[in-house]
CSV table of C-alpha atoms in Angstrom, one decimal:
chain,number,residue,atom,x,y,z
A,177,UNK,CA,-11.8,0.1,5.9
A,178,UNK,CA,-8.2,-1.5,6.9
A,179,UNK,CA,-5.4,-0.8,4.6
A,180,UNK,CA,-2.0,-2.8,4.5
A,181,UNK,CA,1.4,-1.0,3.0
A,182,UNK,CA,4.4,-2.5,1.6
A,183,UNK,CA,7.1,-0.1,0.6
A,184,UNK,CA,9.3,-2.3,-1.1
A,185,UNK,CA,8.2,-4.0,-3.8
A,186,UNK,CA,11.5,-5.7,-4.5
A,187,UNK,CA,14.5,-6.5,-1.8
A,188,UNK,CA,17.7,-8.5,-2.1
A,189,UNK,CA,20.1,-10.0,0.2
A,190,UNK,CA,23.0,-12.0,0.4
A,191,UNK,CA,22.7,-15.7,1.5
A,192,UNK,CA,23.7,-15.4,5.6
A,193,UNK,CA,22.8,-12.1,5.8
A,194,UNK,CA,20.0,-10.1,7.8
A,195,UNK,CA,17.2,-8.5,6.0
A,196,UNK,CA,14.2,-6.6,6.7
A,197,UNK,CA,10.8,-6.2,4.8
A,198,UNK,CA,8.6,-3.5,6.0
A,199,UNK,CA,4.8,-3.3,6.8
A,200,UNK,CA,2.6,-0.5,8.2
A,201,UNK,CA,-1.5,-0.6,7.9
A,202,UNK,CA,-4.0,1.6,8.8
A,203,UNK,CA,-7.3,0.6,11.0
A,204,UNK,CA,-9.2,2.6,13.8
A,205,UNK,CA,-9.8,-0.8,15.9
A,206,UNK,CA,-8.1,-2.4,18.5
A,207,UNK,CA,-7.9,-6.0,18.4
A,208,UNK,CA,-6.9,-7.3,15.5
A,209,UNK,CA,-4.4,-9.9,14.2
A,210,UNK,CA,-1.1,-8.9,11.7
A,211,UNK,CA,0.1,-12.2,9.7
A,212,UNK,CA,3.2,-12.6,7.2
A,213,UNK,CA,3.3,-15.1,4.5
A,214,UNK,CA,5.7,-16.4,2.2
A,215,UNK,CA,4.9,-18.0,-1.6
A,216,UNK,CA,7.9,-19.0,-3.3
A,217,UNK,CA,7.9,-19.1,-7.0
A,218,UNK,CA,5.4,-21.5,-8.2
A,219,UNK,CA,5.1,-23.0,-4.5
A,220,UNK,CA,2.2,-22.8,-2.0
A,221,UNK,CA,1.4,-19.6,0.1
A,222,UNK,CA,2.3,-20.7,3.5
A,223,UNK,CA,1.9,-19.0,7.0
A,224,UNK,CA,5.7,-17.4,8.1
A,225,UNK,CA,4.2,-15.7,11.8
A,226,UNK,CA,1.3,-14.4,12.9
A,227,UNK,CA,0.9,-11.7,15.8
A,228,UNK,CA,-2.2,-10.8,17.9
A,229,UNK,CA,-2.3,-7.0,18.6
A,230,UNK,CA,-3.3,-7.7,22.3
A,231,UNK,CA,0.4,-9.2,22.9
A,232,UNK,CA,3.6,-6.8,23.3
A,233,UNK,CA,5.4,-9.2,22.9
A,234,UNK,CA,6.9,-9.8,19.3
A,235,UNK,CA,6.7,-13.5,18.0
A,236,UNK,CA,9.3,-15.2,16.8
A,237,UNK,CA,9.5,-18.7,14.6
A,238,UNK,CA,13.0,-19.8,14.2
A,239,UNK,CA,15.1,-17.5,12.3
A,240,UNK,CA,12.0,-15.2,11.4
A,241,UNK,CA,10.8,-12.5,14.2
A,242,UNK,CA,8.6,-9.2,13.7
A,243,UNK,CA,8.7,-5.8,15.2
A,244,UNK,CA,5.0,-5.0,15.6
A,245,UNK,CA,5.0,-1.0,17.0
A,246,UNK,CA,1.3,-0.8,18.0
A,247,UNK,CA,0.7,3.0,18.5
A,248,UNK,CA,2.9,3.8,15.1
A,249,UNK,CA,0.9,0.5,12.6
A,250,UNK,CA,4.2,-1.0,11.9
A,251,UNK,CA,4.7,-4.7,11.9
A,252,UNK,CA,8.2,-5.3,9.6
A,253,UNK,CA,9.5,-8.8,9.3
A,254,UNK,CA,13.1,-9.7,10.6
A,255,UNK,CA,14.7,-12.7,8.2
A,256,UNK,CA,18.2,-14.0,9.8
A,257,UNK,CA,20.7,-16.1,8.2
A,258,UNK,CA,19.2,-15.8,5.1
A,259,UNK,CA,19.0,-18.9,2.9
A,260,UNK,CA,18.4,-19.3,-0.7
A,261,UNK,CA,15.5,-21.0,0.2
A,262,UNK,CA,13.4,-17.8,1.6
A,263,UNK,CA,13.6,-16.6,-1.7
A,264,UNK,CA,9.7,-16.0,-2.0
A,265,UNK,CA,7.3,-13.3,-2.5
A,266,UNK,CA,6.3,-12.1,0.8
A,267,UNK,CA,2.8,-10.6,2.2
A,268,UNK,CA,1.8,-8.5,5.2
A,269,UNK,CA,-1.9,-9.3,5.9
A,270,UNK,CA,-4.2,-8.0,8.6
A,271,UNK,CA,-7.2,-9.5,10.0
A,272,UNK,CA,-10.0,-7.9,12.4
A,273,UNK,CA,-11.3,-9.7,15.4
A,274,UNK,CA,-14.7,-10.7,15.3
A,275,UNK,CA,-15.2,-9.3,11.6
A,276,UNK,CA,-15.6,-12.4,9.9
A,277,UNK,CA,-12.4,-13.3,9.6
A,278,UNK,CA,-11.1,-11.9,6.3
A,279,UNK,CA,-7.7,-11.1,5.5
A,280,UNK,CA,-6.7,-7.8,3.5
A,281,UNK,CA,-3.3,-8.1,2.0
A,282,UNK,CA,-0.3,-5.7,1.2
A,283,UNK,CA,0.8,-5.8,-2.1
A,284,UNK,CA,3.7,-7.9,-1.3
A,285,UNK,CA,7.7,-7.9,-1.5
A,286,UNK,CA,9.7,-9.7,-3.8
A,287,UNK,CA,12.4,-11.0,-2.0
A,288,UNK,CA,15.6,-12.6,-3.7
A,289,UNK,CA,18.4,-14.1,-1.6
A,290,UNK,CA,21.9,-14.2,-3.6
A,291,UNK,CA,24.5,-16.7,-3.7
B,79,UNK,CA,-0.5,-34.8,6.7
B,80,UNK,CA,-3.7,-32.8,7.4
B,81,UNK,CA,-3.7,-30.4,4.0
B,82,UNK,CA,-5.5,-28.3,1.5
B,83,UNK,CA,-5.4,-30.1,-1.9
B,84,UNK,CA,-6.5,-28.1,-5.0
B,85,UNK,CA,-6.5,-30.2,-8.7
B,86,UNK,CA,-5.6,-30.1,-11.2
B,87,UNK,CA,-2.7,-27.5,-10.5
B,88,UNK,CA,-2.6,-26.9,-14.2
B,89,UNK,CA,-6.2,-26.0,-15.8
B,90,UNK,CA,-6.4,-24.8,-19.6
B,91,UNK,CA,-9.8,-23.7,-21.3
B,92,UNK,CA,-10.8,-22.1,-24.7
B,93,UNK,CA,-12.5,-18.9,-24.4
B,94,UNK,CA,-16.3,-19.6,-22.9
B,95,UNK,CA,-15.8,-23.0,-22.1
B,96,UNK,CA,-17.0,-23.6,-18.5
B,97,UNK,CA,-14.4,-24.7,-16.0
B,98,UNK,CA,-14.4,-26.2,-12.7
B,99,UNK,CA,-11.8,-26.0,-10.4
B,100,UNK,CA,-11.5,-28.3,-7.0
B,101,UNK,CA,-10.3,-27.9,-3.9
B,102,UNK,CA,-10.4,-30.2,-0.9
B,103,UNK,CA,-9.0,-30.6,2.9
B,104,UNK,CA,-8.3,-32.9,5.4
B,105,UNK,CA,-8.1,-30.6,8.4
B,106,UNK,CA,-12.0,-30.8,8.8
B,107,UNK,CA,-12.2,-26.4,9.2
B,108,UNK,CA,-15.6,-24.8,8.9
B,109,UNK,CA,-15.0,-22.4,6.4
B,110,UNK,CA,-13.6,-22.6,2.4
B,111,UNK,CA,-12.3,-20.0,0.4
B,112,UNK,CA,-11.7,-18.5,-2.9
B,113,UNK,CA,-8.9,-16.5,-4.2
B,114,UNK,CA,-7.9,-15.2,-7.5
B,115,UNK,CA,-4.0,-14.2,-7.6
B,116,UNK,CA,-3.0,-12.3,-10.6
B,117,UNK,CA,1.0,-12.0,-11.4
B,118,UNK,CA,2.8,-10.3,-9.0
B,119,UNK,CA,0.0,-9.4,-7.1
B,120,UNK,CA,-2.0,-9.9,-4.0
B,121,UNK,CA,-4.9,-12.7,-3.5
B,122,UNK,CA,-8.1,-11.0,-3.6
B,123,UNK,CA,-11.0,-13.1,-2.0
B,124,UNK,CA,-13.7,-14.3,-4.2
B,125,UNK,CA,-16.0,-16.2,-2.0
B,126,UNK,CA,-16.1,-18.1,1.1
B,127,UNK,CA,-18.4,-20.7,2.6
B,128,UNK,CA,-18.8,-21.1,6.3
B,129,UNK,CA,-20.0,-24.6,6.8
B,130,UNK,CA,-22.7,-24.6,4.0
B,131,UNK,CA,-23.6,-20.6,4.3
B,132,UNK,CA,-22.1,-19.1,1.4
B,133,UNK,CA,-20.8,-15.2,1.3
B,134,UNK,CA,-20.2,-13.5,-2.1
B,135,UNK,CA,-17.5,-10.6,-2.2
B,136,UNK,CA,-19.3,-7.2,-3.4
B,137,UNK,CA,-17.4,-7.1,-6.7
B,138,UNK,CA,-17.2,-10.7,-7.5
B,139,UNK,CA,-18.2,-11.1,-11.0
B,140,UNK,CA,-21.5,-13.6,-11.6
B,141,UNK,CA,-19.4,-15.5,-13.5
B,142,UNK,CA,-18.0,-17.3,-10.9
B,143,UNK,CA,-20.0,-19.6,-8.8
B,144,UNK,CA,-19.3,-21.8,-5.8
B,145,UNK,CA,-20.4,-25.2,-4.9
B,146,UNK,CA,-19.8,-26.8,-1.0
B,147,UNK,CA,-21.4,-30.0,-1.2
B,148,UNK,CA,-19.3,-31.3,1.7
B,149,UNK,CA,-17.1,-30.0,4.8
B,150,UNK,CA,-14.2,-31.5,2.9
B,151,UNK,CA,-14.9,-30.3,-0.8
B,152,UNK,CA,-15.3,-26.8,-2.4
B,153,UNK,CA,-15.7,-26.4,-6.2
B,154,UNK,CA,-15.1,-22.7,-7.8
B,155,UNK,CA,-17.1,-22.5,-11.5
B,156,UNK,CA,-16.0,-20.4,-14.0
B,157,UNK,CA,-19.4,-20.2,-16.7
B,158,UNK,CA,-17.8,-18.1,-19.6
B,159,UNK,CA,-13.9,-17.8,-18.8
B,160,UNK,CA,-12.6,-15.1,-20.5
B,161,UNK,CA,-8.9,-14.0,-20.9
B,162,UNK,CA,-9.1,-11.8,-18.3
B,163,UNK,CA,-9.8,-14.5,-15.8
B,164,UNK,CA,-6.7,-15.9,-16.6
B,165,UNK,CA,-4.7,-16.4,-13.0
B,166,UNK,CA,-3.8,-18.3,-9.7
B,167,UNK,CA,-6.7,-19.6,-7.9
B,168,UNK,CA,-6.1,-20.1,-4.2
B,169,UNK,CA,-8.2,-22.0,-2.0
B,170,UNK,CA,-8.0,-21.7,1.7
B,171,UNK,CA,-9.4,-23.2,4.9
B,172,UNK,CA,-10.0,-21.8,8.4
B,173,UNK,CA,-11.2,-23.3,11.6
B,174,UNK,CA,-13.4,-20.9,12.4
B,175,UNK,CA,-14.3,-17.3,11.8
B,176,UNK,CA,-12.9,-15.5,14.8
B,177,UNK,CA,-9.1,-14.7,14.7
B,178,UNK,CA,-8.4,-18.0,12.6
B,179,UNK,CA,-5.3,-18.3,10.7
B,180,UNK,CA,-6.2,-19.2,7.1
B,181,UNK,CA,-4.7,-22.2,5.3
B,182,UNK,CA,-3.8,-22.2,1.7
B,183,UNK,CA,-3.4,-24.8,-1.1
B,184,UNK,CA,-1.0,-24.5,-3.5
B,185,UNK,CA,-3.5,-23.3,-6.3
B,186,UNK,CA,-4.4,-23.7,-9.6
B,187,UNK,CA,-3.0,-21.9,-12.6
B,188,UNK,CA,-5.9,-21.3,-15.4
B,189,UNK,CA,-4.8,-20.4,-19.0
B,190,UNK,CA,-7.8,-19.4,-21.0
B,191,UNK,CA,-7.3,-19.8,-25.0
């Protein structure tokens, strides 16, 4: 069975700063997608980035951007420029290829960005 | 816009009184979902249908129960609520079941009395 860590159950940064929220998971197979999504308080759960393990290439949307370490099952998110607005609760998920499509879910990061 | 609607957003019961819960979408995917998100914590999957096959998670209580009469509508049941099914219910779409990113509506919040 897949397992999905996050370290740090609660983070805060200041608005216009860089932050970091961490991810690792644990899985013997080889294709497999990472995802991170973002539920602000009271607000949908909405897709952030997603990564497909077959690309080396770390994706980016905008001011968000991952750094997905393959051989070591890291995949932390980058958040630039913070804005008071990514205030949100934040979850690593992983899904297997071809395994039904389920997601299993980190426990999730509070993150708070300050005035 | 193409979405995933859930109503109402807002449910509250009384102790054993049966509940139904709605959720619909607009981007015509092949397979629903249910979640139930406790405070602070991560969604854990229900259910999910794909087209009209429905799959049951291992340690889903009998007390819930799905309906998919439709592609576009999925209804979660709740038979007895009791307080401990007090929580977020997520629904989600997907397009497929290979490597699809999954959708979510903005849930529905159930108090139970």
């Amino acid at each position: 069975a897949q397992t999905v860590t996050q370290s740090q159950p609660e983070m805060s940064v200041q608005e216009a700063e860089t932050v970091t929220l961490s991810c690792t998971y644990d899985t013997s197979e080889n294709n497999y997608y990472l995802f991170w999504y973002k539920q602000p308080p009271s607000r949908q759960m909405i897709l952030v980035i997603r990564q497909e393990a077959y690309k080396q290439q770390n994706a980016t949307e905008n001011r968000f951007s991952v750094n997905f370490q393959k051989a070591a099952k890291s995949f932390s998110l980058k958040i630039s420029d913070s804005q008071l607005g990514d205030t949100a609760m934040y979850f690593c998920a992983f899904m297997l290829l071809n395994a039904g499509n389920m997601l299993t879910f980190g426990g999730g990061t509070r993150l708070m960005v300050k005035p | 816009d193409a979405m995933v609607i859930q109503n109402p957003r807002y449910q509250v019961t009384q102790f054993g009184k049966p509940v139904t819960l709605s959720c619909s979408q607009t981007l015509n995917h092949n397979v629903m979902y249910w979640y139930q998100q406790k405070s602070s914590q991560a969604p854990k999957l229900l259910f999910h249908y794909y087209d009209k096959d429905f799959n049951n998670e291992a340690d889903t209580p009998d007390n819930f129960q799905s309906r998919r009469p439709n592609t576009s509508f999925c209804f979660l049941d709740i038979r007895s609520p009791g307080l401990g099914d007090a929580a977020m219910y997520l629904c989600a779409t997907s397009r497929d079941l290979i490597g699809n990113t999954q959708y979510f509506g903005p849930g529905t919040r159930l108090t139970v009395l």
